[in-house]
Amino acid sequence: MLLQIVQAAGIFLLSVSIHRLFFATLASIPGPKICALTRLPLMYHEFTGKRRMWIHRLHLRYGPIVRVAPDEVSFATREAAKEIYTSGGSGFDKSRFYDLFSNFETPNMFSTLERGKHAETKKRFAERYNKVHIMRPEVFSVVQEHAEAFAGKCAERIGESVDIYALLHCYALDGVTGHLFYPHGTHSLTDAEDLKIMKELSYANGLTKQFFQHYCPRLAAIVKKIAGLRERRTDGLATRYVLDTTRNATVAPHTVLHKLRTYVQDEGDYKVAASECMDHLVAGIDTTGDGLCFLMYQLSLPAYHHVQQHLHTELAANPATPLDDLPYLDAVVKEGLRVFSPIPMGFPRVVPVGGKSVDGVWLPGGTVVSCQPHTLHRLDTAVFPLAEEFRPERWLQDDGAAERNQLFFAFSAGGRGCVGKNLALLEMKLLLKEVYSTYRTRVAPDMDASMEMDDQTISSRPKGQKCLVVFERVSED
Ligand code: HEM
């Protein structure tokens, strides 16, 4: 009897394998044979934080379209990015991966899978993130105040070794919470209690746990219950801060929370606003903090002092010029986000029922598809020559500008792209202006931490979580 069961299982597995390898619709898509048979290689690289680089290497080997699992395909062309993320009014629905990003057992815009529902949610507050709103004096001045606080920290410690990883995460936290909750935003750059919130969020390790929850949600729920595991990234000080503020604080009319509250019908609904605000807080801290950290470290390396010099010259010559009219500053920020995309891995979407063609390849409904910024920013070397090199000047050339911009994917694209993009760019540009108008930065002699990109579930941070640089006044030469 046992032998018969084993034989039947063997025949079943063999036929599934033959189907996946030779007859499935995805069978003709290039990729390692093992990926056509099983999801295990992909899962292994996800659990170990190596998905992005593994997929990138597969693209280098197999080309711009690669089958990375029996039902999952990675693309690296602008045509695919357009189809997946923008077609038919914001592209395909999200995969169940995004279930991970609900807070307080309550969904939010980012965790909403279906695009119609997403659009409904977005309508509630998207205006708070548009360019006109972000540039309003009462909004702009909050970010300006935090950029000055950051520069103040540097001024206190001229010539000393300063950990900008920590300071930049404080800056990003203060910026996003100011936008959400003013005047109840954090001041972690100067307030020891708020600093604890930054530390709780920015030094957490949740990768394995989150992928476990993604692949085995029921088991994860049981384990959590039994073991009383309460270590999710959004538990603790930050959770308490967001819940208390969302429920009780009187906030300024220009804030995100104020706008959200106009939709809150009854007392229980504060969790809807809290889930949304928690997501924005988390989305706004590591992305901007790490993006700036990678960029400032790069500028501080001896080989890039000329970039700092060029930046300083532009900033010093144009102190009153609007930030968006400073082309070199813009090029430095864009090149930083190209090479060190804070969210460098793919954003998974699901092919709708009935199937769709993506970049000329027919895919059955339910296939998971994605593009990752890391590869879109590198694979086509006609668009990005010497793609691994940090060269802001590439963004100043007219030749090829349209192609470069079409492949620039750091904020994703379409209606489900980054809603915080304008805030993030303002934060980045204001901070660089504050710093490089006055200071020069060098990698500190005692900097011993790794700056390798270390992928988390949805973003990437410097591996050593420490970045020591020395600030010097430019005029002191
Ligand atoms: C340099 C900084 C930033 C980068 C590179 C970045 C990048 C991205 C990307 C790639 C996505 C889409 C991810 C996906 O589809 O899986 C996204 C979505 C999002 N980002 Fe950002 N982000 C940054 C800063 C911010 C900031 C400061 C906020 C503050 C509110 C923010 C809030 C959001 C939200 C709420 C979403 C979800 C949008 C939606 O579901 O429609 N981001 N971001």
PDB file of C-alpha atoms in Angstrom, residues 128-149 171 174-176 178-180 182 252 254-255 315 318-326 329 422-434:
ATOM      1  CA  ARG A 128      -1.580  66.522   0.866  1.00  0.00           C
ATOM      2  CA  TYR A 129       1.351  65.111  -1.090  1.00  0.00           C
ATOM      3  CA  ASN A 130       1.056  67.014  -4.339  1.00  0.00           C
ATOM      4  CA  LYS A 131       3.769  69.464  -5.264  1.00  0.00           C
ATOM      5  CA  VAL A 132       1.686  72.590  -4.679  1.00  0.00           C
ATOM      6  CA  HIS A 133       0.802  71.479  -1.162  1.00  0.00           C
ATOM      7  CA  ILE A 134       4.348  70.408  -0.302  1.00  0.00           C
ATOM      8  CA  MET A 135       5.674  73.816  -1.363  1.00  0.00           C
ATOM      9  CA  ARG A 136       3.176  75.746   0.777  1.00  0.00           C
ATOM     10  CA  PRO A 137       5.139  77.845   3.311  1.00  0.00           C
ATOM     11  CA  GLU A 138       3.635  76.111   6.366  1.00  0.00           C
ATOM     12  CA  VAL A 139       4.644  72.694   4.968  1.00  0.00           C
ATOM     13  CA  PHE A 140       8.010  73.658   3.498  1.00  0.00           C
ATOM     14  CA  SER A 141       9.087  75.498   6.646  1.00  0.00           C
ATOM     15  CA  VAL A 142       8.704  72.364   8.799  1.00  0.00           C
ATOM     16  CA  VAL A 143      11.148  70.437   6.605  1.00  0.00           C
ATOM     17  CA  GLN A 144      13.427  73.490   6.484  1.00  0.00           C
ATOM     18  CA  GLU A 145      13.454  73.622  10.276  1.00  0.00           C
ATOM     19  CA  HIS A 146      14.568  69.987  10.487  1.00  0.00           C
ATOM     20  CA  ALA A 147      17.242  70.466   7.821  1.00  0.00           C
ATOM     21  CA  GLU A 148      18.596  73.363   9.886  1.00  0.00           C
ATOM     22  CA  ALA A 149      18.500  71.201  13.012  1.00  0.00           C
ATOM     23  CA  TYR A 171      15.805  63.811  10.071  1.00  0.00           C
ATOM     24  CA  ASP A 174      10.985  64.237  12.004  1.00  0.00           C
ATOM     25  CA  GLY A 175      10.181  65.294   8.435  1.00  0.00           C
ATOM     26  CA  VAL A 176       7.471  62.721   7.817  1.00  0.00           C
ATOM     27  CA  GLY A 178       5.848  66.813  10.903  1.00  0.00           C
ATOM     28  CA  HIS A 179       3.955  66.368   7.670  1.00  0.00           C
ATOM     29  CA  LEU A 180       1.512  63.911   9.213  1.00  0.00           C
ATOM     30  CA  TYR A 182       2.238  69.081  12.936  1.00  0.00           C
ATOM     31  CA  ALA A 252      -2.765  71.798  12.005  1.00  0.00           C
ATOM     32  CA  HIS A 254      -2.445  71.447   6.507  1.00  0.00           C
ATOM     33  CA  THR A 255      -1.464  68.004   7.871  1.00  0.00           C
ATOM     34  CA  LEU A 315      24.647  76.134  -4.201  1.00  0.00           C
ATOM     35  CA  ASN A 318      22.493  80.490  -6.177  1.00  0.00           C
ATOM     36  CA  PRO A 319      21.447  80.790  -2.522  1.00  0.00           C
ATOM     37  CA  ALA A 320      17.956  82.082  -3.326  1.00  0.00           C
ATOM     38  CA  THR A 321      17.216  79.926  -6.364  1.00  0.00           C
ATOM     39  CA  PRO A 322      14.275  77.488  -5.993  1.00  0.00           C
ATOM     40  CA  LEU A 323      15.505  73.963  -5.337  1.00  0.00           C
ATOM     41  CA  ASP A 324      14.096  72.596  -8.579  1.00  0.00           C
ATOM     42  CA  ASP A 325      16.053  75.138 -10.616  1.00  0.00           C
ATOM     43  CA  LEU A 326      19.412  73.790  -9.459  1.00  0.00           C
ATOM     44  CA  LEU A 329      21.644  69.271  -7.211  1.00  0.00           C
ATOM     45  CA  ASN A 422       7.515  65.246  -3.555  1.00  0.00           C
ATOM     46  CA  LEU A 423       8.075  65.262   0.192  1.00  0.00           C
ATOM     47  CA  ALA A 424      11.066  62.922  -0.150  1.00  0.00           C
ATOM     48  CA  LEU A 425      12.683  65.016  -2.870  1.00  0.00           C
ATOM     49  CA  LEU A 426      12.151  68.202  -0.886  1.00  0.00           C
ATOM     50  CA  GLU A 427      13.718  66.587   2.183  1.00  0.00           C
ATOM     51  CA  MET A 428      16.683  65.306   0.236  1.00  0.00           C
ATOM     52  CA  LYS A 429      17.358  68.540  -1.627  1.00  0.00           C
ATOM     53  CA  LEU A 430      16.927  70.793   1.397  1.00  0.00           C
ATOM     54  CA  LEU A 431      19.283  68.688   3.459  1.00  0.00           C
ATOM     55  CA  LEU A 432      21.980  68.560   0.783  1.00  0.00           C
ATOM     56  CA  LYS A 433      21.633  72.313   0.326  1.00  0.00           C
ATOM     57  CA  GLU A 434      22.008  72.958   4.061  1.00  0.00           C
TER      58      GLU A 434
END
